XYZ file of C-alpha atoms in Angstrom:
368
model
C 87.158 -71.735 11.446
C 90.378 -69.896 10.573
C 93.275 -72.331 10.212
C 96.442 -72.460 12.308
C 98.377 -71.819 9.093
C 96.562 -68.524 8.530
C 97.366 -67.287 12.030
C 100.996 -68.400 11.700
C 101.320 -66.515 8.425
C 100.098 -63.446 10.303
C 102.903 -64.037 12.830
C 105.419 -64.101 9.984
C 104.033 -60.863 8.546
C 104.338 -59.176 11.935
C 107.883 -60.512 12.404
C 108.997 -59.024 9.064
C 108.130 -55.552 10.383
C 111.467 -55.546 12.194
C 113.689 -56.919 9.411
C 117.220 -55.587 9.813
C 116.619 -54.268 13.342
C 116.719 -57.237 15.726
C 120.306 -58.540 15.398
C 121.570 -60.690 16.942
C 118.033 -61.741 17.877
C 115.608 -63.504 15.519
C 112.520 -62.108 13.799
C 109.448 -63.065 15.807
C 105.753 -62.218 15.588
C 102.892 -63.416 17.761
C 99.097 -63.315 17.759
C 96.571 -64.270 20.425
C 93.267 -65.671 19.215
C 89.996 -65.994 21.135
C 87.688 -68.069 18.964
C 88.418 -66.747 15.487
C 89.156 -63.211 16.658
C 92.674 -61.844 17.088
C 92.639 -60.107 20.465
C 96.361 -59.357 20.721
C 99.377 -59.208 18.461
C 102.953 -58.005 18.503
C 106.484 -58.439 17.202
C 110.005 -58.222 18.627
C 111.305 -54.765 17.609
C 114.987 -55.037 18.587
C 117.436 -56.705 20.970
C 116.815 -55.687 24.571
C 113.128 -54.984 23.959
C 110.311 -57.350 25.058
C 109.670 -60.397 22.907
C 106.738 -60.687 20.506
C 104.629 -62.789 22.899
C 104.815 -60.095 25.588
C 103.527 -57.373 23.270
C 100.686 -59.674 22.197
C 99.795 -60.467 25.834
C 99.818 -56.779 26.751
C 97.392 -55.995 23.932
C 95.113 -58.950 24.739
C 94.919 -58.188 28.458
C 92.237 -60.271 30.199
C 91.125 -61.696 26.854
C 94.261 -63.853 26.846
C 92.697 -66.248 29.375
C 91.789 -69.563 27.695
C 92.940 -68.133 24.356
C 95.407 -69.597 21.832
C 98.788 -67.968 21.305
C 100.612 -68.299 17.976
C 104.314 -67.569 17.573
C 106.721 -68.409 14.737
C 109.603 -69.298 17.118
C 109.517 -71.302 20.338
C 108.985 -69.096 23.440
C 112.087 -68.697 25.594
C 112.323 -70.275 29.039
C 115.420 -68.507 30.346
C 116.300 -65.153 31.863
C 118.233 -63.074 29.354
C 117.965 -59.339 28.828
C 114.230 -59.963 29.229
C 112.293 -62.391 31.495
C 111.228 -65.832 30.170
C 108.172 -65.662 27.911
C 106.924 -69.066 29.075
C 106.160 -67.756 32.565
C 104.240 -64.778 31.173
C 102.209 -67.113 28.926
C 101.397 -69.424 31.835
C 100.487 -66.527 34.115
C 98.146 -65.039 31.473
C 96.077 -68.259 31.375
C 96.761 -69.155 27.741
C 95.302 -72.612 27.026
C 97.030 -73.450 23.739
C 100.304 -72.421 22.104
C 101.043 -73.000 18.413
C 104.751 -72.808 17.564
C 106.172 -72.463 14.067
C 109.611 -73.934 14.800
C 111.821 -75.026 17.674
C 114.453 -72.445 18.664
C 117.959 -73.752 17.730
C 119.517 -71.702 20.543
C 120.840 -74.225 23.128
C 119.422 -71.972 25.862
C 115.937 -72.730 24.494
C 115.987 -75.774 22.142
C 112.760 -77.413 23.320
C 112.904 -76.216 26.910
C 110.215 -73.592 26.313
C 107.855 -76.161 24.795
C 108.503 -78.577 27.696
C 107.809 -75.895 30.292
C 104.475 -74.987 28.693
C 103.388 -78.623 28.516
C 104.394 -79.165 32.143
C 102.040 -76.314 33.015
C 99.165 -78.142 31.301
C 99.133 -76.003 28.160
C 98.450 -77.722 24.847
C 101.388 -77.121 22.481
C 101.413 -77.710 18.725
C 104.760 -77.459 16.907
C 105.702 -77.211 13.227
C 102.970 -75.066 11.654
C 104.345 -73.339 8.511
C 107.720 -74.630 9.684
C 109.574 -74.215 6.389
C 108.525 -70.567 6.079
C 109.501 -69.966 9.708
C 112.944 -71.474 9.157
C 113.500 -69.478 5.976
C 112.588 -66.211 7.691
C 115.195 -66.819 10.395
C 117.796 -68.632 8.286
C 120.503 -66.155 9.313
C 119.693 -66.540 13.023
C 119.747 -70.334 12.767
C 123.051 -70.314 10.866
C 124.656 -67.920 13.358
C 123.597 -70.089 16.302
C 124.896 -73.276 14.683
C 128.186 -71.970 13.241
C 129.084 -68.999 15.487
C 129.500 -66.626 12.576
C 127.166 -64.475 10.464
C 125.208 -65.702 7.460
C 127.041 -64.628 4.291
C 125.250 -63.302 1.203
C 127.075 -62.577 -2.071
C 125.334 -60.137 -4.411
C 126.539 -59.240 -7.875
C 125.230 -57.916 -11.174
C 126.497 -59.016 -14.575
C 125.678 -58.705 -18.260
C 124.386 -61.588 -20.368
C 127.981 -62.350 -21.346
C 129.062 -62.604 -17.709
C 130.808 -59.241 -17.173
C 130.511 -57.006 -14.104
C 132.310 -54.063 -15.764
C 134.039 -53.071 -18.976
C 137.675 -54.001 -19.586
C 138.518 -50.471 -18.411
C 136.636 -51.032 -15.126
C 133.529 -48.904 -15.763
C 130.453 -50.479 -14.132
C 127.846 -47.749 -13.605
C 125.355 -49.241 -14.023
C 125.104 -52.864 -15.063
C 121.475 -53.110 -13.931
C 118.427 -50.854 -13.840
C 117.234 -48.442 -11.158
C 114.692 -51.075 -10.051
C 117.515 -53.512 -9.309
C 119.482 -50.814 -7.467
C 116.470 -50.089 -5.266
C 116.167 -53.821 -4.524
C 119.828 -53.874 -3.456
C 119.284 -50.892 -1.163
C 116.464 -52.853 0.480
C 118.785 -55.848 0.864
C 121.410 -53.673 2.564
C 118.784 -52.529 5.055
C 118.384 -56.168 6.122
C 122.108 -56.690 6.724
C 124.297 -55.501 9.564
C 127.456 -55.160 7.457
C 128.429 -54.905 3.793
C 131.915 -55.922 2.639
C 134.034 -54.791 -0.317
C 137.721 -54.920 -1.213
C 140.145 -52.126 -1.913
C 139.766 -52.430 -5.675
C 136.048 -51.599 -5.428
C 136.888 -48.456 -3.426
C 139.436 -47.374 -6.040
C 137.260 -48.175 -9.041
C 133.728 -47.271 -7.935
C 134.037 -44.941 -4.921
C 130.789 -46.445 -3.537
C 128.591 -45.090 -0.760
C 127.221 -48.481 0.360
C 124.230 -47.085 2.243
C 120.521 -47.895 1.991
C 119.992 -44.580 0.139
C 117.053 -43.671 2.355
C 115.248 -47.019 2.103
C 115.885 -47.407 5.843
C 116.993 -45.048 8.580
C 119.592 -47.657 9.543
C 122.693 -48.232 7.400
C 124.911 -51.320 7.580
C 128.486 -51.128 8.812
C 130.614 -50.551 5.707
C 133.627 -52.876 5.776
C 136.672 -52.500 3.527
C 139.267 -55.291 3.308
C 142.725 -54.254 2.135
C 146.009 -55.978 2.990
C 148.201 -53.148 1.699
C 145.892 -50.161 2.324
C 146.473 -48.978 -1.229
C 143.369 -46.847 -0.906
C 142.433 -43.325 -2.049
C 142.871 -40.690 0.636
C 139.485 -39.244 -0.310
C 136.417 -41.477 -0.717
C 132.725 -41.416 0.148
C 133.286 -44.264 2.598
C 135.523 -42.087 4.780
C 132.625 -39.741 5.623
C 131.540 -41.125 9.005
C 128.646 -38.689 9.241
C 126.788 -40.727 6.624
C 127.477 -44.216 8.002
C 130.217 -46.000 9.945
C 133.127 -47.642 8.139
C 135.536 -50.327 9.336
C 138.783 -50.860 7.426
C 140.429 -54.220 8.061
C 144.073 -54.742 7.115
C 147.301 -56.590 8.012
C 150.420 -55.578 9.969
C 152.365 -55.001 6.737
C 149.952 -52.265 5.600
C 150.824 -48.686 4.672
C 151.002 -46.988 8.078
C 150.604 -43.497 6.607
C 147.239 -44.421 5.081
C 146.245 -46.146 8.327
C 147.000 -42.973 10.299
C 145.147 -40.816 7.759
C 142.012 -42.954 8.007
C 142.094 -42.912 11.805
C 142.369 -39.112 11.802
C 139.211 -39.015 9.673
C 137.410 -41.061 12.334
C 137.379 -44.291 10.331
C 137.643 -47.360 12.555
C 140.557 -49.633 11.652
C 141.408 -53.198 12.588
C 144.861 -54.710 12.003
C 144.908 -58.499 11.842
C 147.835 -60.911 11.821
C 146.327 -62.433 8.682
C 143.463 -60.858 6.768
C 141.054 -63.555 5.568
C 137.293 -63.598 4.920
C 136.850 -66.046 7.801
C 138.743 -63.832 10.262
C 136.563 -60.878 9.260
C 133.347 -62.861 9.672
C 134.485 -63.991 13.120
C 135.042 -60.340 14.041
C 131.585 -59.390 12.740
C 130.073 -62.236 14.772
C 131.517 -60.612 17.891
C 129.826 -57.395 16.773
C 126.415 -59.146 16.824
C 125.978 -59.307 13.049
C 123.354 -61.735 11.751
C 123.629 -61.199 7.990
C 126.665 -59.892 6.117
C 126.502 -58.812 2.490
C 129.490 -59.340 0.183
C 129.369 -56.723 -2.603
C 132.980 -57.231 -3.616
C 134.778 -57.932 -6.881
C 135.762 -61.306 -8.243
C 139.079 -61.864 -6.446
C 137.712 -61.294 -2.953
C 134.481 -63.106 -3.857
C 136.481 -66.227 -4.746
C 138.301 -66.058 -1.402
C 135.037 -65.642 0.487
C 133.416 -68.576 -1.311
C 136.485 -70.795 -0.888
C 136.514 -70.168 2.877
C 132.840 -71.078 3.273
C 131.810 -67.558 4.288
C 129.130 -67.257 1.580
C 125.917 -69.245 1.984
C 123.502 -67.427 -0.315
C 123.816 -65.900 -3.778
C 121.828 -63.061 -5.333
C 122.885 -62.772 -8.979
C 121.413 -60.084 -11.227
C 121.496 -60.748 -14.966
C 121.114 -57.661 -17.149
C 119.862 -57.994 -20.751
C 122.941 -56.414 -22.308
C 126.304 -57.481 -23.751
C 129.547 -55.586 -23.112
C 132.220 -57.961 -24.439
C 135.933 -57.756 -23.687
C 138.345 -60.616 -23.025
C 139.824 -58.697 -20.086
C 136.490 -57.494 -18.698
C 136.069 -58.725 -15.085
C 133.673 -61.496 -14.067
C 131.828 -61.924 -10.732
C 134.038 -64.679 -9.265
C 137.801 -64.989 -9.662
C 139.996 -68.081 -9.681
C 138.695 -71.034 -7.686
C 141.218 -73.546 -8.966
C 138.701 -75.744 -10.754
C 139.906 -77.716 -13.777
C 136.720 -79.545 -14.777
C 133.064 -78.580 -15.023
C 132.209 -81.419 -12.633
C 133.943 -79.406 -9.877
C 131.510 -76.493 -10.234
C 129.657 -75.412 -7.096
C 125.933 -76.010 -7.393
C 123.113 -73.832 -6.112
C 120.078 -75.314 -4.400
C 116.563 -73.913 -3.907
C 117.053 -71.730 -6.962
C 114.522 -68.960 -7.493
C 114.258 -66.528 -10.386
C 112.298 -63.285 -10.626
C 112.118 -60.247 -12.873
C 113.246 -56.951 -11.351
C 112.478 -54.294 -13.951
C 114.251 -55.362 -17.168
C 116.725 -57.511 -15.217
C 116.508 -61.050 -13.851
C 117.478 -61.969 -10.291
C 118.640 -65.509 -9.533
C 118.716 -66.497 -5.848
C 120.054 -69.757 -4.449
C 122.131 -71.400 -1.741
C 125.681 -72.667 -2.179
C 125.935 -76.388 -1.541
C 128.418 -77.277 1.175
C 129.069 -73.706 2.319
C 127.714 -74.205 5.827
C 130.724 -76.010 7.262
C 133.276 -74.776 9.800
C 134.789 -72.176 7.519
C 137.470 -74.381 5.997
C 137.852 -74.285 2.240
C 135.702 -76.829 0.463
C 137.371 -76.157 -2.881
């Protein structure tokens, strides 16, 4: 007898097929099992398309009757852009539903499970729950806090430098690490840098062919002291949004707009204000690839929840060489921000440390 855990892990594998494509919706996969045989399976491909359970039911057809349906997220019970999945499950004659986790969306939040049970369907909840929650951590965070899940990625040498004292940084890490970053970008809806990164690195900030979809490239600059020519201004490659303040250089603003670059002028440019704007644009995950000064602001405002830190086996030296995070105002080591759920893995010759910032899931106020 194949276990519920095995079938749920298959749901998670199916769900991952659509990573980076479903925002603002979650990643969901579903399988329908008759005996030990999978007779239907599917995943949610993107917002506006049918949910995973519907694709699985379509594939199963008449074999869905008296079968068990597995899904990593609670089936919806409301009319959105698509009809409620609960009614389709009931109509198909499914006898048992195994759910990985309850949907945190207030429109669902247990209502789907209740509806299925009212219809006489056996419902089991919490199979592979931790893995299900981790897969949709950005969706859960966005629902709870009404802003995207923030990820800060940086690469540094063994002595903690992200560039030389003169600003040269190509490349701190290996080609394997760069490829990994391109994959990460494909999973995010926006990537943010500051003006200094544009001036110093002239980045492209695309997935470099890893995915056909590129994230929105976002540049934050209060003054708009930006080069008039940069790879980011080519809108044929990917879209760019430049966010600034009312006191910015209006000539540069006009120049960028003539190039087709989207601009947004805020009363006050802060990481939190930008994340609130990206929430309105249906972003789930936002990647901070900025320098130390902006990174410190983003962390201080609670807009970074997850850290990906690459450590390269090299030493560059330099008292004035920049570090990943600027001034946070800490005076004692006991004030340091801790990471939880720390994971380490080798990526080529480099090491990648991944963890979650403690306390950075509040309402966006500084916790420093």
